[in-house]
């Protein structure tokens, strides 16, 4: 699905040099590399505060802790996403409320969001799934009307631009009160281990979050709030500094590969190619087709038989996962997610794909999914 080794080879000299410098400095935790990376990411995103942490799941949890959400508060998020989003809501004893997504973009359905709001709703977590932003202008409008926090799960869309109706742009993850991301190796900005970060323009929240990631300490050995231990280490930061400089190139390369796939599949009536909303750029964390002839599972196996990696993101809707089933849910409210789990298939998508590989993948698919 990804080719991290070929990507590494291209930046190997710089990466190896930076890693060795960290080893020699012995500033393994919170060293200058972490501070530098934080500043560089703030600049790239155009956001006032980046708070690095240990992974993208922690980032979501810490963001919710920082907003002081209380057990029983309802938090609305999308039914079609990676489990981390709903996991931290449940872990904090908040009440997850899952809503359906749009069939064309896989992102939160705003009508479903509106329907799910109750007097207990405190926050909305839009997920920028597969590399493009949810409809943030609509989310912000709903949030404003009901006085709700907006926490963007931006683990999959770092580098994407959100385009407001007046033409102004903001980077994905910097639009709500707080945004989070993951530097898991296969993410668009991935390190060589685990890592994550939280973004906010709110000075007070940033201060709170910096304490929470560090055991609730604002002054050494004085613990004002219950915190966690969640750090990005210096070696990962040193790697991320190099990869951040490449991020726009990486996004471009992914976009070109996606366009090449989409052109090839465009005339097949059993294949729906990924749609991009006008209000966002798409950085293609995943390139995900919908196979509408009922043969998705057969295609999945056929590709594996031909040595082509592919994946079903996601095979089970969150509302049907054992850990998150809830009597309040009504199957009729999850029509789209229930359909997508049977039709979606994600193809290899990364910065090192070449035309020859893509042609092989395309031909194998078109010979199997005939018109
Ligand atoms: C990867 C991912 C996360 C979690 O990130 P980790 O660094 O693996 O903890 C959260 N949300 C979404 C949508 C993700 O894709």
Tab-separated table of C-alpha atoms and ligand atoms in Angstrom:
chain	number	residue	atom	x	y	z
A	1	UNK	CA	0.000	0.000	0.000
A	2	UNK	CA	2.912	2.314	0.730
A	3	UNK	CA	6.615	2.288	-0.151
A	4	UNK	CA	8.337	3.911	2.787
A	5	UNK	CA	11.679	2.351	1.976
A	6	UNK	CA	12.075	3.976	-1.457
A	7	UNK	CA	10.912	7.260	0.042
A	8	UNK	CA	13.552	6.964	2.786
A	9	UNK	CA	16.358	6.210	0.320
A	10	UNK	CA	15.774	9.596	-1.344
A	11	UNK	CA	16.255	11.525	1.906
A	12	UNK	CA	18.571	9.032	3.592
A	13	UNK	CA	21.667	11.245	3.786
A	14	UNK	CA	19.868	14.054	5.579
A	15	UNK	CA	17.833	11.758	7.806
A	16	UNK	CA	20.830	9.686	8.902
A	17	UNK	CA	22.826	12.836	9.608
A	18	UNK	CA	20.028	14.330	11.723
A	19	UNK	CA	19.482	11.110	13.669
A	20	UNK	CA	23.182	10.792	14.464
A	21	UNK	CA	23.265	14.423	15.578
A	22	UNK	CA	20.455	13.681	18.053
A	23	UNK	CA	22.289	10.568	19.309
A	24	UNK	CA	25.431	12.614	19.846
A	25	UNK	CA	23.562	15.493	21.521
A	26	UNK	CA	21.892	13.153	24.062
A	27	UNK	CA	18.895	15.543	24.125
A	28	UNK	CA	16.538	12.668	23.472
A	29	UNK	CA	13.397	14.148	25.004
A	30	UNK	CA	12.168	17.683	24.399
A	31	UNK	CA	15.442	18.599	22.751
A	32	UNK	CA	16.015	21.456	20.294
A	33	UNK	CA	14.818	19.292	17.388
A	34	UNK	CA	11.349	19.049	18.960
A	35	UNK	CA	11.188	22.807	19.528
A	36	UNK	CA	12.399	23.506	15.972
A	37	UNK	CA	9.928	21.094	14.440
A	38	UNK	CA	7.125	22.652	16.465
A	39	UNK	CA	8.008	26.123	15.116
A	40	UNK	CA	8.365	24.901	11.546
A	41	UNK	CA	5.008	23.128	11.666
A	42	UNK	CA	3.355	26.240	13.146
A	43	UNK	CA	4.731	28.217	10.196
A	44	UNK	CA	3.683	25.650	7.631
A	45	UNK	CA	0.145	25.425	8.991
A	46	UNK	CA	-0.240	29.115	9.766
A	47	UNK	CA	-1.367	28.257	13.282
A	48	UNK	CA	-0.272	29.909	16.545
A	49	UNK	CA	0.390	26.775	18.563
A	50	UNK	CA	1.527	23.246	17.788
A	51	UNK	CA	1.748	20.901	20.785
A	52	UNK	CA	3.688	17.759	19.845
A	53	UNK	CA	2.673	14.506	21.530
A	54	UNK	CA	3.183	10.751	21.300
A	55	UNK	CA	0.606	9.754	18.655
A	56	UNK	CA	-2.606	10.797	16.948
A	57	UNK	CA	-4.854	8.962	19.381
A	58	UNK	CA	-3.274	10.760	22.338
A	59	UNK	CA	-3.647	14.027	20.450
A	60	UNK	CA	-7.421	13.516	20.244
A	61	UNK	CA	-7.666	12.484	23.883
A	62	UNK	CA	-5.579	15.401	25.129
A	63	UNK	CA	-7.575	17.850	22.997
A	64	UNK	CA	-10.789	16.622	24.638
A	65	UNK	CA	-9.212	16.761	28.109
A	66	UNK	CA	-8.063	20.316	27.420
A	67	UNK	CA	-11.611	21.399	26.598
A	68	UNK	CA	-12.679	20.052	29.981
A	69	UNK	CA	-15.421	17.844	28.587
A	70	UNK	CA	-17.213	15.964	31.363
A	71	UNK	CA	-18.580	12.397	31.616
A	72	UNK	CA	-21.969	12.266	29.957
A	73	UNK	CA	-21.246	15.100	27.519
A	74	UNK	CA	-22.168	14.004	24.002
A	75	UNK	CA	-19.550	14.201	21.270
A	76	UNK	CA	-20.659	13.725	17.675
A	77	UNK	CA	-18.363	12.117	15.125
A	78	UNK	CA	-18.560	10.172	11.870
A	79	UNK	CA	-19.541	6.501	11.764
A	80	UNK	CA	-17.067	5.859	8.937
A	81	UNK	CA	-13.572	6.466	10.324
A	82	UNK	CA	-10.708	4.789	12.136
A	83	UNK	CA	-11.709	3.666	15.642
A	84	UNK	CA	-9.275	6.017	17.424
A	85	UNK	CA	-11.713	8.892	17.025
A	86	UNK	CA	-14.534	7.218	18.936
A	87	UNK	CA	-12.213	5.308	21.275
A	88	UNK	CA	-10.945	8.379	23.099
A	89	UNK	CA	-14.473	9.762	23.459
A	90	UNK	CA	-15.531	6.541	25.179
A	91	UNK	CA	-12.327	6.317	27.201
A	92	UNK	CA	-12.980	9.738	28.732
A	93	UNK	CA	-16.504	8.556	29.612
A	94	UNK	CA	-17.993	11.048	27.215
A	95	UNK	CA	-20.892	9.733	25.121
A	96	UNK	CA	-19.985	9.073	21.491
A	97	UNK	CA	-22.746	9.892	19.023
A	98	UNK	CA	-22.034	8.480	15.576
A	99	UNK	CA	-23.558	9.963	12.442
A	100	UNK	CA	-23.683	8.903	8.802
A	101	UNK	CA	-21.383	10.208	6.068
A	102	UNK	CA	-21.782	11.429	2.486
A	103	UNK	CA	-21.508	8.793	-0.212
A	104	UNK	CA	-19.376	10.898	-2.551
A	105	UNK	CA	-16.736	12.234	-0.105
A	106	UNK	CA	-16.954	9.749	2.813
A	107	UNK	CA	-17.094	12.738	5.185
A	108	UNK	CA	-19.635	13.691	7.858
A	109	UNK	CA	-23.167	14.311	6.579
A	110	UNK	CA	-24.216	17.722	7.861
A	111	UNK	CA	-27.936	16.880	7.872
A	112	UNK	CA	-27.182	13.820	10.016
A	113	UNK	CA	-25.055	15.996	12.296
A	114	UNK	CA	-27.927	18.467	12.784
A	115	UNK	CA	-30.332	15.638	13.589
A	116	UNK	CA	-27.995	14.207	16.247
A	117	UNK	CA	-27.725	17.354	18.348
A	118	UNK	CA	-29.309	17.261	21.812
A	119	UNK	CA	-29.085	19.457	24.903
A	120	UNK	CA	-26.142	17.284	26.034
A	121	UNK	CA	-24.062	17.780	22.880
A	122	UNK	CA	-20.795	19.554	23.678
A	123	UNK	CA	-18.496	18.915	20.722
A	124	UNK	CA	-18.300	17.848	17.085
A	125	UNK	CA	-15.328	15.870	15.745
A	126	UNK	CA	-15.249	16.106	11.956
A	127	UNK	CA	-12.731	13.664	10.468
A	128	UNK	CA	-10.991	14.765	7.269
A	129	UNK	CA	-11.130	11.262	5.885
A	130	UNK	CA	-8.759	9.897	3.239
A	131	UNK	CA	-7.172	13.334	2.651
A	132	UNK	CA	-9.911	15.899	2.108
A	133	UNK	CA	-11.703	18.196	4.529
A	134	UNK	CA	-15.197	17.717	5.823
A	135	UNK	CA	-17.589	20.583	5.117
A	136	UNK	CA	-16.099	22.848	7.784
A	137	UNK	CA	-18.087	25.961	6.992
A	138	UNK	CA	-21.298	24.013	7.611
A	139	UNK	CA	-19.823	22.359	10.715
A	140	UNK	CA	-18.774	25.752	12.124
A	141	UNK	CA	-22.252	27.133	11.491
A	142	UNK	CA	-23.898	24.280	13.393
A	143	UNK	CA	-21.311	24.608	16.179
A	144	UNK	CA	-21.904	28.321	16.523
A	145	UNK	CA	-25.659	27.946	16.633
A	146	UNK	CA	-25.485	25.352	19.437
A	147	UNK	CA	-22.341	26.641	21.166
A	148	UNK	CA	-20.254	23.499	20.517
A	149	UNK	CA	-16.519	22.878	20.290
A	150	UNK	CA	-15.123	21.717	16.954
A	151	UNK	CA	-12.209	19.263	17.204
A	152	UNK	CA	-10.773	18.347	13.802
A	153	UNK	CA	-9.327	14.855	13.448
A	154	UNK	CA	-6.750	15.680	10.817
A	155	UNK	CA	-4.716	12.469	10.978
A	156	UNK	CA	-5.339	11.837	7.271
A	157	UNK	CA	-5.340	15.277	5.668
A	158	UNK	CA	-2.283	17.187	6.841
A	159	UNK	CA	-1.294	19.624	4.103
A	160	UNK	CA	-4.799	19.938	2.633
A	161	UNK	CA	-6.298	23.410	2.231
A	162	UNK	CA	-9.831	24.318	3.218
A	163	UNK	CA	-11.283	26.982	0.922
A	164	UNK	CA	-13.988	29.177	2.478
A	165	UNK	CA	-16.795	30.560	0.323
A	166	UNK	CA	-15.153	34.012	0.386
A	167	UNK	CA	-12.019	32.455	-1.145
A	168	UNK	CA	-9.833	32.550	1.982
A	169	UNK	CA	-7.897	29.401	2.774
A	170	UNK	CA	-6.848	27.657	5.961
A	171	UNK	CA	-4.849	24.507	6.445
A	172	UNK	CA	-6.843	21.441	7.481
A	173	UNK	CA	-6.729	21.054	11.247
A	174	UNK	CA	-6.481	24.782	12.010
A	175	UNK	CA	-10.136	25.681	11.538
A	176	UNK	CA	-11.879	24.436	14.686
A	177	UNK	CA	-10.945	25.390	18.251
A	178	UNK	CA	-8.438	22.548	18.112
A	179	UNK	CA	-7.099	20.069	15.548
A	180	UNK	CA	-5.086	16.885	15.872
A	181	UNK	CA	-2.830	14.810	13.671
A	182	UNK	CA	-0.784	11.616	13.609
A	183	UNK	CA	2.769	11.059	12.365
A	184	UNK	CA	2.327	7.272	12.113
A	185	UNK	CA	4.763	6.118	9.397
A	186	UNK	CA	2.147	5.595	6.684
A	187	UNK	CA	0.405	8.945	7.230
A	188	UNK	CA	1.106	11.727	4.710
A	189	UNK	CA	3.609	13.284	7.120
A	190	UNK	CA	4.939	10.168	8.802
A	191	UNK	CA	7.916	9.657	11.094
A	192	UNK	CA	9.799	6.400	11.703
A	193	UNK	CA	7.928	5.441	14.829
A	194	UNK	CA	4.980	7.004	16.599
A	195	UNK	CA	4.192	10.694	16.848
A	196	UNK	CA	1.338	13.164	16.888
A	197	UNK	CA	0.454	16.801	17.419
A	198	UNK	CA	-2.324	19.131	18.485
A	199	UNK	CA	-2.964	22.524	16.819
A	200	UNK	CA	-4.782	25.558	18.163
A	201	UNK	CA	-4.935	29.337	17.764
A	202	UNK	CA	-6.270	29.727	21.314
A	203	UNK	CA	-3.472	30.850	23.704
A	204	UNK	CA	-5.198	29.698	26.864
A	205	UNK	CA	-6.080	26.279	25.460
A	206	UNK	CA	-2.500	25.867	24.185
A	207	UNK	CA	-1.188	26.550	27.697
A	208	UNK	CA	-3.620	24.015	29.179
A	209	UNK	CA	-2.642	21.386	26.586
A	210	UNK	CA	1.098	21.853	27.177
A	211	UNK	CA	0.516	21.035	30.827
A	212	UNK	CA	-1.708	18.034	30.141
A	213	UNK	CA	0.868	16.351	27.878
A	214	UNK	CA	3.359	16.710	30.725
A	215	UNK	CA	1.565	15.135	33.727
A	216	UNK	CA	-0.564	18.222	34.331
A	217	UNK	CA	2.543	20.220	35.315
A	218	UNK	CA	2.782	23.958	34.685
A	219	UNK	CA	5.567	24.351	37.230
A	220	UNK	CA	7.961	21.497	37.810
A	221	UNK	CA	6.502	18.994	40.335
A	222	UNK	CA	3.310	21.019	40.827
A	223	UNK	CA	0.431	19.090	39.265
A	224	UNK	CA	-2.557	21.386	38.731
A	225	UNK	CA	-4.673	19.045	36.614
A	226	UNK	CA	-4.715	15.331	35.850
A	227	UNK	CA	-2.460	14.906	32.862
A	228	UNK	CA	-0.795	12.195	30.818
A	229	UNK	CA	2.716	11.463	29.611
A	230	UNK	CA	2.687	12.032	25.877
A	231	UNK	CA	5.844	13.172	24.110
A	232	UNK	CA	7.265	13.312	20.616
A	233	UNK	CA	10.878	12.196	20.913
A	234	UNK	CA	13.786	14.146	19.452
A	235	UNK	CA	14.753	11.504	16.894
A	236	UNK	CA	11.242	11.514	15.417
A	237	UNK	CA	11.208	15.321	15.399
A	238	UNK	CA	14.556	15.366	13.566
A	239	UNK	CA	13.091	13.060	10.905
A	240	UNK	CA	9.866	15.057	10.682
A	241	UNK	CA	11.783	18.315	10.097
A	242	UNK	CA	13.158	16.849	6.878
A	243	UNK	CA	9.889	15.305	5.784
A	244	UNK	CA	7.923	18.506	6.478
A	245	UNK	CA	10.049	20.257	3.830
A	246	UNK	CA	8.931	17.571	1.373
A	247	UNK	CA	5.254	17.555	2.393
A	248	UNK	CA	3.931	19.764	-0.420
A	249	UNK	CA	5.885	17.712	-2.965
A	250	UNK	CA	4.549	14.530	-1.426
A	251	UNK	CA	0.967	15.861	-1.655
A	252	UNK	CA	1.524	16.837	-5.299
A	253	UNK	CA	2.863	13.428	-6.198
A	254	UNK	CA	-0.130	11.757	-4.565
A	255	UNK	CA	-2.523	14.084	-6.427
A	256	UNK	CA	-0.900	13.235	-9.765
A	257	UNK	CA	-1.090	9.514	-9.077
A	258	UNK	CA	-4.752	9.892	-8.070
A	259	UNK	CA	-5.558	11.788	-11.272
A	260	UNK	CA	-3.883	9.060	-13.316
A	261	UNK	CA	-6.000	6.372	-11.624
A	262	UNK	CA	-9.220	8.382	-11.941
A	263	UNK	CA	-8.787	9.063	-15.659
A	264	UNK	CA	-8.243	5.369	-16.299
A	265	UNK	CA	-11.339	4.313	-14.325
A	266	UNK	CA	-13.618	7.130	-15.505
A	267	UNK	CA	-15.431	5.222	-18.232
A	268	UNK	CA	-16.183	2.116	-16.178
A	269	UNK	CA	-19.783	2.213	-14.994
A	270	UNK	CA	-19.139	-0.204	-12.124
A	271	UNK	CA	-16.423	1.941	-10.579
A	272	UNK	CA	-16.936	5.229	-8.734
A	273	UNK	CA	-13.723	7.236	-8.419
A	274	UNK	CA	-13.107	9.534	-5.416
A	275	UNK	CA	-14.923	12.886	-5.590
A	276	UNK	CA	-13.321	16.087	-4.367
A	277	UNK	CA	-15.450	18.813	-2.812
A	278	UNK	CA	-14.996	22.354	-4.126
A	279	UNK	CA	-14.204	23.644	-0.623
A	280	UNK	CA	-11.099	21.525	-0.113
A	281	UNK	CA	-7.981	20.239	-1.773
A	282	UNK	CA	-7.464	16.488	-1.581
A	283	UNK	CA	-4.082	15.113	-0.462
A	284	UNK	CA	-5.069	11.472	-1.049
A	285	UNK	CA	-3.986	9.755	2.118
A	286	UNK	CA	-6.030	6.958	0.569
A	287	UNK	CA	-7.244	6.469	-2.985
A	288	UNK	CA	-10.577	4.743	-2.479
A	289	UNK	CA	-12.887	3.375	-5.177
A	290	UNK	CA	-16.494	2.227	-4.821
A	291	UNK	CA	-17.181	-1.005	-6.723
A	292	UNK	CA	-20.885	-1.037	-7.504
A	293	UNK	CA	-21.400	-4.410	-9.259
A	294	UNK	CA	-21.406	-6.381	-5.997
A	295	UNK	CA	-17.961	-7.885	-6.682
A	296	UNK	CA	-15.808	-5.843	-4.292
A	297	UNK	CA	-14.722	-8.877	-2.247
A	298	UNK	CA	-13.844	-10.831	-5.379
A	299	UNK	CA	-11.801	-7.877	-6.647
A	300	UNK	CA	-9.990	-7.628	-3.308
A	301	UNK	CA	-8.955	-11.301	-3.599
A	302	UNK	CA	-8.159	-11.046	-7.317
A	303	UNK	CA	-5.767	-8.159	-6.675
A	304	UNK	CA	-4.077	-10.040	-3.835
A	305	UNK	CA	-3.721	-13.080	-6.124
A	306	UNK	CA	-1.940	-10.798	-8.591
A	307	UNK	CA	0.398	-9.429	-5.962
A	308	UNK	CA	-1.351	-6.057	-5.726
A	309	UNK	CA	-1.754	-4.781	-2.168
A	310	UNK	CA	-5.157	-3.262	-1.413
A	311	UNK	CA	-7.269	-2.694	1.667
A	312	UNK	CA	-10.833	-2.279	2.843
A	313	UNK	CA	-11.017	0.935	4.869
A	314	UNK	CA	-13.268	0.316	6.734
A	315	UNK	CA	-14.908	-3.122	6.815
A	316	UNK	CA	-17.219	-2.528	9.802
A	317	UNK	CA	-19.053	0.710	10.653
A	318	UNK	CA	-18.179	1.986	14.120
A	319	UNK	CA	-21.820	1.802	15.262
A	320	UNK	CA	-21.689	-1.993	14.677
A	321	UNK	CA	-18.364	-2.576	16.433
A	322	UNK	CA	-18.806	-4.614	19.610
A	323	UNK	CA	-17.140	-1.943	21.730
A	324	UNK	CA	-19.437	0.817	20.501
A	325	UNK	CA	-22.866	-0.733	19.898
A	326	UNK	CA	-25.589	1.330	21.515
A	327	UNK	CA	-29.352	0.787	21.755
A	328	UNK	CA	-29.977	4.362	20.732
A	329	UNK	CA	-28.698	3.754	17.215
A	330	UNK	CA	-31.126	3.018	14.426
A	331	UNK	CA	-29.789	1.163	11.354
A	332	UNK	CA	-31.866	3.379	9.077
A	333	UNK	CA	-29.695	6.322	10.158
A	334	UNK	CA	-26.531	4.694	8.750
A	335	UNK	CA	-27.620	3.950	5.209
A	336	UNK	CA	-24.489	5.296	3.561
A	337	UNK	CA	-21.932	3.756	5.912
A	338	UNK	CA	-23.723	0.415	5.715
A	339	UNK	CA	-23.425	0.582	1.937
A	340	UNK	CA	-19.834	1.818	1.800
A	341	UNK	CA	-18.449	-1.046	3.869
A	342	UNK	CA	-19.491	-3.386	1.039
A	343	UNK	CA	-18.267	-1.275	-1.885
A	344	UNK	CA	-15.049	0.539	-0.909
A	345	UNK	CA	-11.558	-0.608	-1.808
A	346	UNK	CA	-8.356	1.390	-1.348
A	347	UNK	CA	-5.533	1.006	-3.862
A	348	UNK	CA	-1.794	1.497	-3.393
A	349	UNK	CA	-1.234	5.239	-2.909
A	350	UNK	CA	2.094	6.755	-1.967
A	351	UNK	CA	4.842	9.063	-3.121
A	352	UNK	CA	6.854	6.436	-4.972
A	353	UNK	CA	4.221	4.978	-7.324
A	354	UNK	CA	5.371	4.948	-10.927
A	355	UNK	CA	3.293	4.754	-14.124
A	356	UNK	CA	4.343	1.181	-14.794
A	357	UNK	CA	3.036	0.052	-11.400
A	358	UNK	CA	-0.143	2.059	-11.837
A	359	UNK	CA	-0.742	0.667	-15.323
A	360	UNK	CA	-0.424	-2.865	-13.978
A	361	UNK	CA	-2.888	-2.106	-11.160
A	362	UNK	CA	-5.300	-0.339	-13.525
A	363	UNK	CA	-5.238	-3.094	-16.156
A	364	UNK	CA	-5.706	-5.807	-13.590
A	365	UNK	CA	-8.768	-3.998	-12.223
A	366	UNK	CA	-10.296	-3.105	-15.603
A	367	UNK	CA	-9.887	-6.663	-16.865
A	368	UNK	CA	-11.772	-7.916	-13.824
A	369	UNK	CA	-14.452	-5.246	-13.325
A	370	UNK	CA	-15.826	-5.213	-16.848
A	371	UNK	CA	-18.326	-2.653	-18.063
B	1	LIG	C1	-4.231	7.203	12.217
B	1	LIG	C2	-5.447	7.836	12.726
B	1	LIG	C3	-5.604	8.186	14.086
B	1	LIG	C4	-4.656	7.757	15.154
B	1	LIG	O1	-3.336	8.035	14.984
B	1	LIG	P1	-2.208	7.164	15.765
B	1	LIG	O2	-0.976	8.002	15.623
B	1	LIG	O3	-2.130	5.855	15.088
B	1	LIG	O4	-2.643	7.059	17.186
B	1	LIG	C5	-6.731	8.886	14.457
B	1	LIG	N1	-7.699	9.194	13.571
B	1	LIG	C6	-7.607	8.853	12.275
B	1	LIG	C7	-8.704	9.249	11.351
B	1	LIG	C8	-6.493	8.153	11.811
B	1	LIG	O5	-6.426	7.808	10.519
